[in-house]
Amino acid sequence: MVRQQLEVLNALDVAKTQLYHFTAIVIAGMGFFTDAYDLFSISLVTKLLGRIYYHKVGAPKPGVLPPGVSSSVTGVALVGTLVGQLFFGWLGDKMGRKKVYGLTLLVMVICSVASGLSFGSSPKGVMTTLCFFRFWLGFGIGGDYPLSATIMSEYANKKTRGAFIAAVFAMQGFGIMAGGIVGIIVSAAFDHAYPAPSYEVNALASTVPEADYIWRIVLMFGALPAALTYYWRMKMPETARYTALVAKNAKQAANDMAKVLQVEIEPEEAKVEQIAQDSRNSFGLFSKQFAKRHGLHLLGTTSTWFLLDIAFYSQNLFQKDVFTAVGWIPPAKTMNAVHEVYRIGRAQTIIALCSTVPGYWFTVAFIDIMGRFAIQLMGFFFMTVFMFALAIPYNHWTEESNRIGFIVIYSLTFFFANFGPNATTFVVPAEIFPARLRSTCHGISAAAGKAGAIVGAYGFLYSSQSTDPKKTDAGYPTGIGVKNSLIVLGVVNFLGMVFTFLVPEPKGKSLEELSGENEEDDVPAAAPSSRTVPV
């Protein structure tokens, strides 16, 4: 038996799309713009850091970051993000979404600036301080995942909720693209102001002293968009679902949403009290009731996000290595340090513009039409197909005449990651869990994703090294090569397809209908399948 929905929540569910929806998308989305910029901009400058701090006199190739340093610089922010997702996800359910929301942004602003100011009297000192600040930067970014998703899901109407949450996440694509554009502009300006020969012409002169400013400027720029939206985050009211269902304050929820929706809403204190006393709405995360109702759902959201991010982050963070392997970026010794940043930035921007950004917005356009399940399954399927299409005839793609074909197929894997599981794994955990556990469960799902990202970042760094000891980067052991690494990623994507069948379809249902929070006491505990049917 289903209890009548609270008026304030029903008003949100049936509200027409209006200005406050778009305001919320922009405010929450700019956090994701910053998240993506900060996480992926490091891949623009890792080769530059190697040239500046690890140059070896007389070496045939420019200096590169040693394996341990490279994996730390690249992956430490992901470790921080994982911790932040768990901590802030839990805190968002304990203290409220709004109270924690501004704090995450503040951490991001401070640590973006601090990353660019990394100091030390030795290369090891600079890299250590950089890793320290990037860990805490990731910690702040981690909080943005569960809070942004939860706030947007709780503000949205049920008809277009998927599109609104996906639109917040789609700002990630613009953040990745902005990273490439900033890299292009800054490096082009320095290349013009401080011209230098290529490494093979004059190794020492190929890295001008002023190049040290480039990576600092690129990393510090991430503070700007986050700082610009801090004030507006603080002005957002707490979500009605948290205020009514978790804080049990019917009057405050009605007042807040009456201002937002510009309608009169009656506080239903008696009904809120009835919901509060319902034993079905008080079970905890580690209870048998949760395991029975949502255990498989949580397994589905965590496993699919974990598997997706192994592939997605290894592709994004190491696309410069893939482009170099197929010759799209020239050999390092034929460029100076600044021009190399320019070429990497240009490649990242082209991929983002042509495939990453469109993929996100295709999801926004179709998620409430096709449903989350269909888009996620389709995305994993095509990622699997295209990854094997790259891997199996890999030697064919390395020939100069076939490189354009390689880039096209490689771009399509990004397109279907974003018009697919990269967006849906973010959307679904914000919809299917109870309000009092929503932020926590989203944080757990997102943290599983970051665990996959760490596996992808660290694993691909080593596995993609050549099987020929003469062709590996300095300091690295031999790996399984780019070809075999791509085959592994194809298998990972296939497993993502399999685990997608554990995830329910939330399209067109209210959040309370999905989580079972508006069910009466006499409904058996095992009955949520009528609300959240795993497809």
Coordinates of C-alpha atoms in Angstrom, one line a residue:
M1 CA 0.0 0.0 0.0
V2 CA 1.4 3.4 -1.0
R3 CA 1.2 6.4 1.3
Q4 CA 0.1 9.7 -0.3
Q5 CA 3.1 11.8 -1.3
L6 CA 3.9 14.9 0.8
E7 CA 2.6 18.0 -0.9
V8 CA 6.0 19.7 -1.0
L9 CA 7.6 16.7 -2.7
N10 CA 4.8 16.2 -5.1
A11 CA 5.1 19.9 -6.0
L12 CA 8.7 19.3 -6.9
D13 CA 7.9 16.1 -8.8
V14 CA 5.3 17.8 -11.1
A15 CA 6.9 21.3 -11.3
K16 CA 7.4 22.6 -14.8
T17 CA 10.9 23.3 -15.9
Q18 CA 11.7 26.8 -14.8
L19 CA 14.6 29.2 -14.0
Y20 CA 15.6 27.6 -10.7
H21 CA 16.3 24.3 -12.4
F22 CA 18.8 25.9 -14.8
T23 CA 20.3 28.0 -11.9
A24 CA 20.8 24.8 -10.0
I25 CA 22.4 23.1 -13.0
V26 CA 24.9 26.0 -13.5
I27 CA 25.8 26.3 -9.8
A28 CA 26.3 22.5 -9.4
G29 CA 27.7 22.1 -12.9
M30 CA 30.5 24.7 -12.4
G31 CA 31.7 22.5 -9.6
F32 CA 32.0 19.6 -12.0
F33 CA 33.6 21.8 -14.6
T34 CA 36.3 22.5 -12.0
D35 CA 36.5 18.9 -11.0
A36 CA 37.2 17.7 -14.5
Y37 CA 39.6 20.6 -15.2
D38 CA 41.6 19.8 -12.0
L39 CA 41.7 16.0 -12.5
F40 CA 42.6 16.0 -16.1
S41 CA 44.8 19.1 -16.5
I42 CA 47.7 17.2 -14.9
S43 CA 48.0 15.0 -18.0
L44 CA 48.8 18.2 -20.0
V45 CA 51.9 18.9 -17.9
T46 CA 53.4 15.6 -16.8
K47 CA 55.8 15.5 -19.7
L48 CA 56.8 19.1 -19.1
L49 CA 57.5 18.3 -15.4
G50 CA 59.8 15.4 -16.6
R51 CA 61.7 17.8 -18.9
I52 CA 62.1 20.5 -16.2
Y53 CA 63.0 18.4 -13.1
Y54 CA 64.4 15.1 -14.4
H55 CA 66.6 16.2 -17.3
K56 CA 69.7 14.0 -17.8
V57 CA 72.7 15.6 -19.5
G58 CA 73.6 13.6 -22.7
A59 CA 70.4 11.5 -22.7
P60 CA 69.0 10.8 -26.2
K61 CA 65.4 11.6 -25.1
P62 CA 64.0 14.4 -22.8
G63 CA 63.7 13.7 -19.1
V64 CA 60.5 11.9 -17.9
L65 CA 59.0 11.6 -14.5
P66 CA 60.3 8.4 -12.8
P67 CA 57.6 5.7 -12.6
G68 CA 56.8 6.2 -8.9
V69 CA 56.7 10.0 -9.2
S70 CA 54.6 9.9 -12.4
S71 CA 52.0 7.5 -10.9
S72 CA 51.8 9.6 -7.7
V73 CA 51.4 12.9 -9.5
T74 CA 48.8 11.5 -11.8
G75 CA 47.0 9.3 -9.3
V76 CA 47.2 11.0 -5.9
A77 CA 44.2 13.3 -6.7
L78 CA 42.2 10.2 -7.5
V79 CA 43.0 8.8 -4.1
G80 CA 42.0 12.1 -2.4
T81 CA 38.8 12.0 -4.5
L82 CA 37.9 8.5 -3.3
V83 CA 38.4 9.5 0.4
G84 CA 36.4 12.7 -0.2
Q85 CA 33.5 10.9 -1.8
L86 CA 33.1 8.6 1.2
F87 CA 33.6 11.3 3.8
F88 CA 31.4 14.1 2.3
G89 CA 28.8 11.6 1.1
W90 CA 28.3 10.5 4.7
L91 CA 28.5 14.0 6.0
G92 CA 25.9 15.2 3.5
D93 CA 23.4 12.8 5.0
K94 CA 24.3 13.7 8.5
M95 CA 24.6 17.6 8.3
G96 CA 22.6 18.3 5.2
R97 CA 23.5 18.9 1.6
K98 CA 23.8 22.7 1.8
K99 CA 26.1 23.0 4.8
V100 CA 28.7 20.7 3.3
Y101 CA 28.4 22.0 -0.3
G102 CA 30.3 25.3 0.2
L103 CA 33.0 23.6 2.2
T104 CA 34.0 21.3 -0.7
L105 CA 34.3 24.2 -3.1
L106 CA 36.4 26.1 -0.6
V107 CA 38.8 23.2 -0.4
M108 CA 39.0 23.0 -4.2
V109 CA 39.8 26.7 -4.6
I110 CA 42.6 26.8 -1.9
C111 CA 44.2 23.5 -3.1
S112 CA 44.1 24.5 -6.8
V113 CA 46.1 27.6 -6.0
A114 CA 48.4 25.7 -3.6
S115 CA 49.1 23.1 -6.3
G116 CA 50.5 25.8 -8.6
L117 CA 52.6 27.2 -5.8
S118 CA 54.3 23.9 -5.0
F119 CA 57.8 24.6 -3.8
G120 CA 61.0 22.8 -2.8
S121 CA 64.8 23.0 -3.1
S122 CA 64.9 19.8 -5.1
P123 CA 62.8 18.0 -7.7
K124 CA 61.7 15.5 -5.0
G125 CA 60.6 18.4 -2.8
V126 CA 58.5 20.1 -5.6
M127 CA 56.9 16.8 -6.5
T128 CA 56.1 15.9 -2.8
T129 CA 54.4 19.3 -2.2
L130 CA 52.5 19.0 -5.5
C131 CA 51.3 15.5 -4.5
F132 CA 50.3 16.8 -1.0
F133 CA 48.2 19.6 -2.4
R134 CA 46.7 17.5 -5.2
F135 CA 45.6 14.9 -2.6
W136 CA 43.6 17.6 -0.7
L137 CA 42.4 19.0 -4.0
G138 CA 41.0 15.6 -4.8
F139 CA 39.4 15.4 -1.4
G140 CA 37.4 18.5 -2.1
I141 CA 36.5 17.3 -5.6
G142 CA 35.3 14.0 -4.0
G143 CA 32.7 15.8 -2.0
D144 CA 31.3 17.4 -5.1
Y145 CA 30.2 14.1 -6.6
P146 CA 27.6 12.9 -4.1
L147 CA 26.4 16.4 -3.1
S148 CA 25.9 17.8 -6.6
A149 CA 24.1 14.6 -7.8
T150 CA 21.9 14.4 -4.7
I151 CA 21.0 18.1 -4.7
M152 CA 20.1 18.1 -8.4
S153 CA 18.0 14.9 -8.0
E154 CA 16.1 16.3 -5.0
Y155 CA 15.4 19.6 -6.8
A156 CA 14.3 18.1 -10.1
N157 CA 10.9 17.0 -11.4
K158 CA 10.5 13.3 -12.1
K159 CA 9.8 13.9 -15.8
T160 CA 13.2 15.5 -16.6
R161 CA 15.2 14.5 -13.5
G162 CA 17.7 12.3 -15.5
A163 CA 18.4 15.1 -18.0
F164 CA 19.0 17.7 -15.2
I165 CA 21.4 15.4 -13.3
A166 CA 23.2 14.4 -16.5
A167 CA 23.5 18.1 -17.4
V168 CA 25.4 18.8 -14.2
F169 CA 27.7 15.9 -15.0
A170 CA 28.0 17.1 -18.6
M171 CA 29.9 20.1 -17.4
Q172 CA 32.8 17.7 -16.9
G173 CA 33.2 17.6 -20.7
F174 CA 33.6 21.4 -20.8
G175 CA 36.1 21.2 -18.0
I176 CA 38.2 18.6 -19.9
M177 CA 38.0 20.8 -23.0
A178 CA 38.9 24.0 -21.0
G179 CA 42.0 22.2 -19.7
G180 CA 43.2 21.7 -23.3
I181 CA 42.4 25.2 -24.3
V182 CA 44.2 26.8 -21.3
G183 CA 47.2 24.6 -22.1
I184 CA 47.1 25.7 -25.8
I185 CA 46.9 29.4 -24.9
V186 CA 49.5 29.5 -22.1
S187 CA 52.0 27.3 -24.1
A188 CA 51.5 29.3 -27.3
A189 CA 52.1 32.6 -25.4
F190 CA 55.3 31.2 -23.8
D191 CA 56.5 29.6 -27.1
H192 CA 56.1 33.0 -28.8
A193 CA 57.8 35.0 -26.0
Y194 CA 60.6 32.5 -25.4
P195 CA 61.4 30.6 -28.6
A196 CA 63.6 27.6 -28.1
P197 CA 65.2 24.9 -30.3
S198 CA 64.0 21.3 -30.3
Y199 CA 65.6 18.8 -27.9
E200 CA 67.6 17.0 -30.6
V201 CA 69.2 20.4 -31.7
N202 CA 70.0 21.7 -28.2
A203 CA 68.9 19.5 -25.3
L204 CA 69.6 22.1 -22.5
A205 CA 68.2 25.1 -24.4
S206 CA 65.0 23.2 -25.4
T207 CA 63.5 23.8 -22.0
V208 CA 63.6 27.5 -21.2
P209 CA 63.6 28.4 -17.5
E210 CA 60.3 30.3 -17.9
A211 CA 58.6 26.9 -18.8
D212 CA 58.3 26.3 -15.0
Y213 CA 55.5 28.9 -14.9
I214 CA 53.4 27.0 -17.5
W215 CA 52.4 24.1 -15.4
R216 CA 51.8 26.3 -12.4
I217 CA 49.5 28.6 -14.4
V218 CA 47.6 25.7 -15.9
L219 CA 47.0 24.0 -12.5
M220 CA 46.1 27.3 -10.7
F221 CA 43.5 28.3 -13.3
G222 CA 41.2 25.6 -11.9
A223 CA 40.5 27.9 -8.8
L224 CA 38.8 30.5 -10.9
P225 CA 35.5 28.9 -11.9
A226 CA 35.1 27.3 -8.4
A227 CA 35.6 30.7 -6.7
L228 CA 33.0 32.4 -9.0
T229 CA 30.2 30.0 -7.9
Y230 CA 30.9 29.9 -4.2
Y231 CA 28.5 32.7 -3.3
W232 CA 25.7 31.2 -5.2
R233 CA 26.2 27.8 -3.6
M234 CA 25.8 29.5 -0.2
K235 CA 22.5 31.1 -1.3
M236 CA 20.8 27.8 -2.3
P237 CA 18.2 26.6 0.2
E238 CA 18.5 23.1 1.6
T239 CA 16.6 20.5 -0.5
A240 CA 13.0 19.8 0.7
R241 CA 13.6 16.1 0.7
Y242 CA 16.4 16.4 3.2
T243 CA 14.6 18.9 5.3
A244 CA 11.3 17.0 5.4
L245 CA 12.4 13.3 5.3
V246 CA 15.7 13.5 7.2
A247 CA 15.6 16.6 9.4
K248 CA 11.8 16.1 9.9
N249 CA 11.1 19.8 9.5
A250 CA 7.9 20.1 7.5
K251 CA 7.5 23.8 8.0
Q252 CA 11.0 24.7 6.8
A253 CA 10.7 22.4 3.8
A254 CA 7.4 24.0 2.8
N255 CA 8.8 27.6 3.2
D256 CA 12.0 26.9 1.3
M257 CA 10.2 25.3 -1.7
A258 CA 7.4 27.9 -1.7
K259 CA 10.0 30.5 -2.4
V260 CA 11.7 28.4 -5.0
L261 CA 8.6 27.3 -6.8
Q262 CA 6.7 30.5 -6.1
V263 CA 3.5 28.6 -5.0
E264 CA 1.8 28.2 -1.7
I265 CA 2.6 24.9 0.0
E266 CA 0.9 23.6 3.2
P267 CA 3.3 22.3 5.9
E268 CA 2.3 18.7 6.6
E269 CA 3.8 18.2 10.0
A270 CA 1.5 15.3 11.0
K271 CA 2.4 13.3 7.8
V272 CA 6.1 14.0 8.2
E273 CA 5.9 12.7 11.8
Q274 CA 4.1 9.6 10.6
I275 CA 6.9 9.0 8.0
A276 CA 9.5 9.5 10.8
Q277 CA 7.9 6.9 13.0
D278 CA 7.6 4.3 10.3
S279 CA 10.1 1.6 11.0
R280 CA 10.5 1.0 7.3
N281 CA 12.1 4.4 7.0
S282 CA 14.7 4.1 9.7
F283 CA 16.8 1.1 8.7
G284 CA 20.6 1.8 8.4
L285 CA 23.1 1.1 5.7
F286 CA 24.4 -2.1 7.2
S287 CA 21.0 -3.5 8.1
K288 CA 19.3 -6.6 6.7
Q289 CA 16.4 -4.5 5.4
F290 CA 18.9 -2.4 3.4
A291 CA 20.6 -5.5 2.0
K292 CA 17.2 -7.0 1.1
R293 CA 15.8 -3.9 -0.5
H294 CA 18.9 -2.2 -2.0
G295 CA 21.8 -4.6 -1.7
L296 CA 21.9 -5.7 -5.3
H297 CA 21.3 -2.1 -6.5
L298 CA 24.3 -0.9 -4.5
L299 CA 26.4 -3.8 -6.0
G300 CA 25.2 -2.8 -9.4
T301 CA 26.0 0.9 -9.1
T302 CA 29.4 0.3 -7.5
S303 CA 30.6 -2.5 -9.9
T304 CA 29.5 -0.7 -13.1
W305 CA 31.2 2.6 -12.0
F306 CA 34.3 0.7 -10.9
L307 CA 34.6 -1.0 -14.3
L308 CA 33.8 2.1 -16.3
D309 CA 36.4 4.2 -14.6
I310 CA 39.2 1.7 -15.2
A311 CA 38.7 2.3 -18.9
F312 CA 37.6 5.9 -18.8
Y313 CA 40.5 7.3 -16.7
S314 CA 43.2 5.2 -18.3
Q315 CA 42.0 6.5 -21.7
N316 CA 41.9 10.2 -20.5
L317 CA 45.0 10.4 -18.4
F318 CA 47.2 8.5 -20.9
Q319 CA 45.7 9.6 -24.2
K320 CA 48.9 11.6 -24.8
D321 CA 50.9 8.2 -24.7
V322 CA 48.4 6.6 -27.1
F323 CA 48.7 9.6 -29.5
T324 CA 52.5 9.4 -29.3
A325 CA 52.4 5.6 -29.9
V326 CA 50.5 6.0 -33.1
G327 CA 52.4 9.1 -34.2
W328 CA 49.7 11.8 -33.8
I329 CA 52.0 13.6 -31.4
P330 CA 55.6 13.8 -32.8
P331 CA 58.5 12.2 -30.9
A332 CA 59.5 14.2 -27.8
K333 CA 63.0 14.9 -29.1
T334 CA 61.7 16.7 -32.2
M335 CA 60.0 19.4 -30.0
N336 CA 61.0 21.9 -27.4
A337 CA 59.3 21.6 -23.9
V338 CA 56.8 24.4 -24.5
H339 CA 55.7 23.2 -27.9
E340 CA 55.1 19.7 -26.5
V341 CA 52.6 21.1 -24.1
Y342 CA 50.9 22.9 -27.0
R343 CA 50.7 19.6 -29.1
I344 CA 49.3 17.6 -26.1
G345 CA 46.8 20.4 -25.3
R346 CA 45.6 20.5 -29.0
A347 CA 45.1 16.8 -29.1
Q348 CA 43.1 16.7 -25.9
T349 CA 41.0 19.7 -27.0
I350 CA 40.2 18.1 -30.4
I351 CA 39.1 14.8 -28.8
A352 CA 37.0 16.7 -26.2
L353 CA 35.4 18.9 -28.8
C354 CA 34.6 16.1 -31.3
S355 CA 33.6 13.3 -29.0
T356 CA 33.7 13.8 -25.2
V357 CA 31.4 16.9 -25.0
P358 CA 28.9 15.7 -27.7
G359 CA 28.6 12.4 -25.9
Y360 CA 27.6 14.0 -22.6
W361 CA 24.9 16.1 -24.2
F362 CA 23.5 13.2 -26.2
T363 CA 22.9 11.6 -22.8
V364 CA 21.2 14.8 -21.6
A365 CA 18.9 14.8 -24.6
F366 CA 18.0 11.1 -24.6
I367 CA 18.2 9.8 -20.9
D368 CA 14.5 10.6 -20.1
I369 CA 13.4 9.1 -23.4
M370 CA 15.6 5.9 -23.7
G371 CA 16.1 5.4 -20.0
R372 CA 19.2 4.9 -18.0
F373 CA 19.5 1.2 -18.5
A374 CA 19.4 1.3 -22.3
I375 CA 21.9 4.1 -22.5
Q376 CA 24.3 2.4 -20.1
L377 CA 24.1 -1.0 -21.8
M378 CA 24.5 0.6 -25.3
G379 CA 27.5 2.6 -24.1
F380 CA 29.4 -0.4 -22.6
F381 CA 28.6 -2.4 -25.7
F382 CA 30.1 0.1 -28.2
M383 CA 33.0 0.8 -25.9
T384 CA 33.8 -2.9 -26.0
V385 CA 33.4 -3.1 -29.8
F386 CA 35.6 -0.1 -30.5
M387 CA 38.3 -1.0 -28.0
F388 CA 38.6 -4.4 -29.7
A389 CA 38.5 -2.7 -33.1
L390 CA 41.6 -0.7 -32.0
A391 CA 43.4 -3.5 -30.2
I392 CA 43.2 -6.5 -32.5
P393 CA 44.5 -4.9 -35.7
Y394 CA 46.7 -2.5 -33.6
N395 CA 49.8 -2.7 -35.9
H396 CA 47.6 -1.7 -38.8
W397 CA 46.6 1.5 -37.0
T398 CA 50.3 2.5 -36.2
E399 CA 51.0 2.9 -40.0
E400 CA 51.0 6.5 -40.9
S401 CA 48.3 6.2 -43.5
N402 CA 45.9 4.7 -41.0
R403 CA 46.4 7.1 -38.1
I404 CA 43.3 9.2 -38.9
G405 CA 41.2 6.0 -38.7
F406 CA 42.7 5.2 -35.3
I407 CA 41.9 8.6 -33.9
V408 CA 38.3 8.4 -35.2
I409 CA 37.6 5.0 -33.5
Y410 CA 39.5 6.1 -30.4
S411 CA 37.2 9.2 -30.3
L412 CA 34.1 7.0 -30.7
T413 CA 35.1 5.1 -27.5
F414 CA 35.0 8.5 -25.7
F415 CA 31.7 9.4 -27.3
F416 CA 30.0 6.2 -26.2
A417 CA 31.6 6.4 -22.7
N418 CA 29.8 9.7 -22.3
F419 CA 26.7 8.8 -24.2
G420 CA 26.6 5.8 -21.9
P421 CA 27.9 4.7 -18.6
N422 CA 30.1 7.6 -17.7
A423 CA 26.9 9.7 -17.3
T424 CA 24.4 7.0 -16.2
T425 CA 26.6 5.7 -13.4
F426 CA 26.6 9.2 -11.9
V427 CA 22.8 9.7 -12.4
V428 CA 21.3 6.4 -11.1
P429 CA 22.8 6.3 -7.5
A430 CA 21.3 9.8 -6.9
E431 CA 17.8 8.4 -7.6
I432 CA 17.3 4.9 -6.2
F433 CA 18.3 5.1 -2.5
P434 CA 16.4 6.6 0.5
A435 CA 16.9 10.3 1.2
R436 CA 18.7 9.6 4.5
L437 CA 21.2 7.4 2.8
R438 CA 21.2 8.9 -0.7
S439 CA 24.4 11.0 -0.4
T440 CA 26.2 8.2 1.4
C441 CA 25.3 5.6 -1.2
H442 CA 26.2 7.9 -4.1
G443 CA 29.5 8.5 -2.3
I444 CA 30.2 4.8 -2.0
S445 CA 29.3 4.2 -5.7
A446 CA 31.5 7.1 -6.8
A447 CA 34.3 5.9 -4.5
A448 CA 34.1 2.5 -6.2
G449 CA 34.5 4.4 -9.5
K450 CA 37.6 6.2 -8.2
A451 CA 39.0 2.9 -7.1
G452 CA 38.6 1.8 -10.7
A453 CA 40.2 5.1 -11.9
I454 CA 43.2 4.4 -9.6
V455 CA 43.5 0.9 -11.0
G456 CA 43.3 2.4 -14.5
A457 CA 45.8 5.3 -13.8
Y458 CA 48.4 3.2 -12.1
G459 CA 47.9 0.0 -14.1
F460 CA 47.8 1.5 -17.6
L461 CA 51.0 3.6 -16.8
Y462 CA 52.9 0.4 -16.4
S463 CA 51.0 -2.0 -18.6
S464 CA 51.2 0.2 -21.7
Q465 CA 55.0 0.2 -21.7
S466 CA 56.5 -1.7 -24.6
T467 CA 57.4 -5.3 -24.4
D468 CA 60.8 -4.3 -25.9
P469 CA 63.1 -3.0 -23.1
K470 CA 64.7 -0.6 -25.6
K471 CA 61.4 1.1 -26.2
T472 CA 60.2 1.7 -22.6
D473 CA 60.3 5.1 -21.0
A474 CA 63.3 5.7 -18.7
G475 CA 63.0 3.9 -15.4
Y476 CA 60.0 1.8 -16.4
P477 CA 60.0 -2.0 -16.6
T478 CA 58.6 -3.7 -19.7
G479 CA 54.8 -3.9 -19.9
I480 CA 52.3 -5.7 -22.1
G481 CA 52.2 -2.9 -24.6
V482 CA 49.5 -0.6 -25.8
K483 CA 47.8 -3.3 -27.9
N484 CA 47.4 -5.8 -25.0
S485 CA 46.4 -3.0 -22.7
L486 CA 43.6 -2.0 -25.0
I487 CA 42.4 -5.7 -25.1
V488 CA 42.2 -5.7 -21.3
L489 CA 40.2 -2.5 -21.4
G490 CA 37.8 -4.2 -23.9
V491 CA 37.2 -7.1 -21.5
V492 CA 36.6 -4.6 -18.7
N493 CA 33.9 -2.8 -20.7
F494 CA 32.3 -6.2 -21.5
L495 CA 32.1 -6.9 -17.7
G496 CA 30.5 -3.5 -17.3
M497 CA 27.7 -4.6 -19.7
V498 CA 27.1 -7.7 -17.5
F499 CA 26.8 -5.9 -14.2
T500 CA 24.5 -3.3 -15.7
F501 CA 21.7 -5.9 -15.4
L502 CA 21.8 -5.3 -11.6
V503 CA 20.9 -1.7 -11.9
P504 CA 17.1 -0.6 -11.8
E505 CA 15.4 1.7 -14.2
P506 CA 14.4 5.0 -12.4
K507 CA 12.8 6.7 -15.5
G508 CA 9.6 8.5 -14.8
K509 CA 9.3 7.5 -11.1
S510 CA 9.4 9.8 -8.0
L511 CA 12.4 9.4 -5.7
E512 CA 10.2 8.1 -2.9
E513 CA 8.5 5.6 -5.2
L514 CA 12.0 4.3 -6.1
S515 CA 13.3 4.1 -2.6
G516 CA 10.0 2.8 -1.0
E517 CA 9.9 5.8 1.4
N518 CA 6.2 6.4 0.8
E519 CA 5.1 2.8 1.5
E520 CA 2.8 2.0 4.4
D521 CA 3.9 -0.3 7.3
D522 CA 1.8 -3.2 6.1
V523 CA 3.9 -3.7 2.9
P524 CA 6.3 -6.6 3.3
A525 CA 9.9 -5.7 3.4
A526 CA 10.8 -7.6 0.3
A527 CA 8.3 -5.7 -2.0
P528 CA 10.4 -3.0 -3.6
S529 CA 10.6 -4.9 -6.9
S530 CA 7.3 -3.4 -7.9
R531 CA 8.9 0.0 -7.6
T532 CA 12.5 -0.5 -8.7
V533 CA 12.6 -3.4 -11.0
P534 CA 16.1 -4.5 -12.1
V535 CA 15.8 -4.5 -15.9

